[in-house]
Tab-separated table of C-alpha atoms and ligand atoms in Angstrom:
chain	number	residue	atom	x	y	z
A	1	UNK	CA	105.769	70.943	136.334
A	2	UNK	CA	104.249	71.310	133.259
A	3	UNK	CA	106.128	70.361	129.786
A	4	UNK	CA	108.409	73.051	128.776
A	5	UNK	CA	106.190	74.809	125.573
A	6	UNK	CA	108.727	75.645	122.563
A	7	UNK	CA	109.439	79.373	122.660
A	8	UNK	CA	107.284	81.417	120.483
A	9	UNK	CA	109.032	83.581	118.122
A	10	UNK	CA	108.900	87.318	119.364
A	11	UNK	CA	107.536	88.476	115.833
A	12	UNK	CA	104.118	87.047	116.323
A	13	UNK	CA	101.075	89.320	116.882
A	14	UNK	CA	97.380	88.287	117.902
A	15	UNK	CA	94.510	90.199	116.853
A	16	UNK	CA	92.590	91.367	119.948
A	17	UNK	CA	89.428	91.013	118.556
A	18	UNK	CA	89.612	87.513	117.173
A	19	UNK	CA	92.662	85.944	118.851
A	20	UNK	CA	94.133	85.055	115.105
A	21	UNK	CA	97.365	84.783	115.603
A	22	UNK	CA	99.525	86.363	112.937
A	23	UNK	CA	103.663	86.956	111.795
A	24	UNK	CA	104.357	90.737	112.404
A	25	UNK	CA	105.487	92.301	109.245
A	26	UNK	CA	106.129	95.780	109.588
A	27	UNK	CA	103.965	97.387	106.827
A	28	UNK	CA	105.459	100.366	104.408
A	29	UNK	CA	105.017	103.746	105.211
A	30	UNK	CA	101.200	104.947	105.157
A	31	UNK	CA	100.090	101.371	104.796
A	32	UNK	CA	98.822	98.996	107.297
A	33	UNK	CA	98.786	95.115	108.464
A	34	UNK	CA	95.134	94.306	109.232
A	35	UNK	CA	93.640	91.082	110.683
A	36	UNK	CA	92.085	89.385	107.570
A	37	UNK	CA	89.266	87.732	109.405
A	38	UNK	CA	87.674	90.421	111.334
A	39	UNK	CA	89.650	93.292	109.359
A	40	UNK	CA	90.909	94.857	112.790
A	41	UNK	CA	94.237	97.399	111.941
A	42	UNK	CA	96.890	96.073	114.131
A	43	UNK	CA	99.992	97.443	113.059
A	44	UNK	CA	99.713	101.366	111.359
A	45	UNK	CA	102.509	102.680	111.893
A	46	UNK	CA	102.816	106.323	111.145
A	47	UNK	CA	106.063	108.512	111.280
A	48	UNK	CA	104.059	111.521	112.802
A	49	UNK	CA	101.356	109.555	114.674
A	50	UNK	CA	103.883	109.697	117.768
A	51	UNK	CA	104.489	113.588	117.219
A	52	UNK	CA	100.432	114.039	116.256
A	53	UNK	CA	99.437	112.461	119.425
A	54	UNK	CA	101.826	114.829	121.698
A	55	UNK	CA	100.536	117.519	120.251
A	56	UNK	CA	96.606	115.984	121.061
A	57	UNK	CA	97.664	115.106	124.424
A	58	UNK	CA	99.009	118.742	125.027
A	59	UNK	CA	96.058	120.316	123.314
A	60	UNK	CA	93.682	117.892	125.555
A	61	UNK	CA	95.526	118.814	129.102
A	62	UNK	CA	94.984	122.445	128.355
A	63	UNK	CA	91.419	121.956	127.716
A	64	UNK	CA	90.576	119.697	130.776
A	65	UNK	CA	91.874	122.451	132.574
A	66	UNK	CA	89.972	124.722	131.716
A	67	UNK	CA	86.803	122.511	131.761
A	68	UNK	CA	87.437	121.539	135.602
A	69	UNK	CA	88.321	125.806	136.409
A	70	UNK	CA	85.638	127.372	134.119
A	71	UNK	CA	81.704	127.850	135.170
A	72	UNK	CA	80.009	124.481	133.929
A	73	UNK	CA	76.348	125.479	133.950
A	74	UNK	CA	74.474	128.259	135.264
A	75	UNK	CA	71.377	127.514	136.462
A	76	UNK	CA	68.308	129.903	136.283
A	77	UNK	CA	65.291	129.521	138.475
A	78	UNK	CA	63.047	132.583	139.065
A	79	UNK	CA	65.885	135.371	139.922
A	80	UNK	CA	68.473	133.444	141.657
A	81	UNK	CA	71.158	132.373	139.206
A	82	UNK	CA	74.087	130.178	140.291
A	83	UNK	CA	77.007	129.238	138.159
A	84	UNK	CA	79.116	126.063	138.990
A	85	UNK	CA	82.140	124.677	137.941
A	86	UNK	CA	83.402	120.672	138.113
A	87	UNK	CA	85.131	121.263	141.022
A	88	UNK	CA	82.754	123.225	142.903
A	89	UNK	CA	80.004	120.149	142.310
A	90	UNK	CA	82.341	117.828	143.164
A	91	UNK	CA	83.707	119.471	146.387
A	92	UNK	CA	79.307	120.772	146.879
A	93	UNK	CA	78.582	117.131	148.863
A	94	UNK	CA	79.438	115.714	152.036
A	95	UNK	CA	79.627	112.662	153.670
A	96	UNK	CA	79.510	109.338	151.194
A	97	UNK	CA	78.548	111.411	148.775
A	98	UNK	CA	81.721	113.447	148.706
A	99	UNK	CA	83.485	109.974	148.522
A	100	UNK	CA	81.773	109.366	145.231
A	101	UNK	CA	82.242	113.355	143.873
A	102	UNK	CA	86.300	112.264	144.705
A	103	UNK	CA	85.883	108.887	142.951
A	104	UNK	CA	84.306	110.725	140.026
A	105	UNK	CA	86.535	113.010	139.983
A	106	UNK	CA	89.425	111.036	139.748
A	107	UNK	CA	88.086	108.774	137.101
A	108	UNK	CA	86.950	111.259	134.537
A	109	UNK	CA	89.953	113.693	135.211
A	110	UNK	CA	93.059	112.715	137.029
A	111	UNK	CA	93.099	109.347	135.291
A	112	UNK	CA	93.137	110.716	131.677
A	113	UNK	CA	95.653	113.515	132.638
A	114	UNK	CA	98.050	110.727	134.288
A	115	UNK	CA	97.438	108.604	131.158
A	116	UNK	CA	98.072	111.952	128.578
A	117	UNK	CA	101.581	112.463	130.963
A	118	UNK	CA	102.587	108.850	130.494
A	119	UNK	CA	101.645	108.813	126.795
A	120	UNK	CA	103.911	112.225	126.445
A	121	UNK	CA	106.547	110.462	128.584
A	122	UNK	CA	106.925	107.492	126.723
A	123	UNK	CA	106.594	109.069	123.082
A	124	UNK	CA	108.466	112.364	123.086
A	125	UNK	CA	111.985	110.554	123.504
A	126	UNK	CA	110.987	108.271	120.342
A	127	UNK	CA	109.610	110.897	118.099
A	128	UNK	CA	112.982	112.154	118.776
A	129	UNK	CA	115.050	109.182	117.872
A	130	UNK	CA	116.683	109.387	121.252
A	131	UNK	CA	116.188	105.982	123.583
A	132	UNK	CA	113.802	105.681	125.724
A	133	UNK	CA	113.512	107.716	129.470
A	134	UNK	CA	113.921	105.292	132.514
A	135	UNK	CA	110.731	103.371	133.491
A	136	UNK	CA	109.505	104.234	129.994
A	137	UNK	CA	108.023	100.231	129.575
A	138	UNK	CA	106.711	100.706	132.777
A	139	UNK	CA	105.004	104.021	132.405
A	140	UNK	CA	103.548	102.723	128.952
A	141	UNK	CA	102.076	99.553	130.348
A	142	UNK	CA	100.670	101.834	133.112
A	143	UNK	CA	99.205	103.767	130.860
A	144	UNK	CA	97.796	101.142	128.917
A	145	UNK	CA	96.162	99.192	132.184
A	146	UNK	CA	94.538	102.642	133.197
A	147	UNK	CA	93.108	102.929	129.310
A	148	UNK	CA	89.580	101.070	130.905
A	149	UNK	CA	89.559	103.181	134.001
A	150	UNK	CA	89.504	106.714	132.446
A	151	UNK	CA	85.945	107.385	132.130
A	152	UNK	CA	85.692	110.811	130.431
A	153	UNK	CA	83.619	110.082	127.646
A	154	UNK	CA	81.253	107.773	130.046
A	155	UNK	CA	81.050	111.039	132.243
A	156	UNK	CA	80.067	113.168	128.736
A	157	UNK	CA	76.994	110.769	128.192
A	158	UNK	CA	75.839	111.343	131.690
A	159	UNK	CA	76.212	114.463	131.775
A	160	UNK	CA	74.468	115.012	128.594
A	161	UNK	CA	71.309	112.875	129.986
A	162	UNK	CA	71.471	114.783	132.961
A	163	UNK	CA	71.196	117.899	131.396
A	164	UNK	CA	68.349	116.982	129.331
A	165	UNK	CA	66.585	116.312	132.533
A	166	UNK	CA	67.249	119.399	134.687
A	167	UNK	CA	66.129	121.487	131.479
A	168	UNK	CA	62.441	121.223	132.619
A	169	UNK	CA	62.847	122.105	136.182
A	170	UNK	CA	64.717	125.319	135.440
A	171	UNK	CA	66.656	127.644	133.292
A	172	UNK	CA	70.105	126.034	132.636
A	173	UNK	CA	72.930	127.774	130.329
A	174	UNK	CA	75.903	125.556	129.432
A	175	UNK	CA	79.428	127.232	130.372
A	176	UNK	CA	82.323	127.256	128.249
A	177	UNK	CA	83.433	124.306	130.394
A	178	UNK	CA	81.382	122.221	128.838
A	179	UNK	CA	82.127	122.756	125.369
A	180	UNK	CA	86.163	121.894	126.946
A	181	UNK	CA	85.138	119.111	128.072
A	182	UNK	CA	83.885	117.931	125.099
A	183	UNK	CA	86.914	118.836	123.372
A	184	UNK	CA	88.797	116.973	125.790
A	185	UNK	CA	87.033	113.729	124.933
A	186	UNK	CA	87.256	113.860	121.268
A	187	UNK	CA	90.810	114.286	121.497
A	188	UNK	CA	91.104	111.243	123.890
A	189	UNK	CA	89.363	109.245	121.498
A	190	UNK	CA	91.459	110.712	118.811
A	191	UNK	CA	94.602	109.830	120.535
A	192	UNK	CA	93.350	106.466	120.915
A	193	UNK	CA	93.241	105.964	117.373
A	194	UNK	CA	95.844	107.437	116.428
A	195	UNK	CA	98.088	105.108	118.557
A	196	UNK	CA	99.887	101.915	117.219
A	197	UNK	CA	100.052	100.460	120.501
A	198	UNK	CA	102.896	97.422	118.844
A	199	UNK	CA	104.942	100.259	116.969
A	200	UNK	CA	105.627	101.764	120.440
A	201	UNK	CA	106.083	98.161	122.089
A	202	UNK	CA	108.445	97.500	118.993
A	203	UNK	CA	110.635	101.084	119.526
A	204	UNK	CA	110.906	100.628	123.291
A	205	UNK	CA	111.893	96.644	122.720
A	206	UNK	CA	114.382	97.447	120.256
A	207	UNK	CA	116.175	100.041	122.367
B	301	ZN	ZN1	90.747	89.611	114.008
């Protein structure tokens, strides 16, 4: 058995780039508590962040929709033209290679959708001031677990560098997918840094 260790007082808060450990003071409004050795924000709170990042996460799911339903490139060579949309590459392979379309598939889009429901799960009761749904500490740690896992902006770069390559071999016209699904991924990453991931810890603690 080892030694019983003293309990550590809840207000503590590590930075997660430089493991300095630090007492949480909840900064004023529009202010923020950053580590002092490697000047990472940890606490920013923000009265509208919560509402801001509904809105994004709304505004995102809309867009990925489109991106996965609307014609993704159309590719020219000689006179045949073909137009394809993310599904239709995805769903365009058999065998192990349909396996990987899926797993593709569910990386760069179902993940970040489940992870934009969570997030609006979690934060719409607290923008409200109303306590939190059932399951909303388990939803949120969900979410956060699946944060390395949703590879949309990973998917952009390749996609990009993929595109650069087909270019030579023949006539290709981006769809207004694409330009979605770049939308999609700034907002992600917008989201991300928009969220105070201890002033949501905090609110569904102190319910
Ligand atoms: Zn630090």
């Amino acid at each position: 058995m080892p030694p019983d260790l003293p309990a550590l007082p809840e207000d503590l808060i590590a930075c997660p780039t430089c493991d300095a450990l630090y007492k949480a003071v909840i900064p004023a409004q529009g202010s923020k508590m950053a580590c002092t050795r490697c000047h990472r924000v940890l606490i920013s709170p923000s009265r509208h962040a919560g509402a801001k990042i509904i809105l994004l996460a709304l505004a995102s799911f809309a867009l990925v929709m489109g991106a996965v339903f609307q014609p993704f490139l159309s590719i020219k060579r000689f006179w045949i033209t073909r137009e394809a949309t993310l599904m239709d590459t995805a769903l365009a392979f058999e065998g192990p290679l349909l396996i990987l379309s899926v797993a593709v598939l569910v990386l760069v889009i179902l993940l970040p959708i489940l992870r934009l429901a969570l997030t609006v799960y979690v934060l719409t009761p607290l923008v409200m001031n109303r306590p939190p749904l059932p399951f909303a500490r388990t939803a949120f740690r969900m979410a956060e677990t699946l944060r390395p896992w949703s590879m949309a902006e990973i998917f952009a770069i390749g996609a990009a560098v993929a595109m650069i390559k087909i270019v030579d071999l023949a006539h290709v016209s981006l769809g207004p997918a694409v330009w979605m699904f770049a939308g999609f991924v700034a907002l992600l990453s917008l989201q991300n840094t928009l969220m105070c991931r201890w002033s949501v810890w905090k609110a569904l603690d102190d319910d």
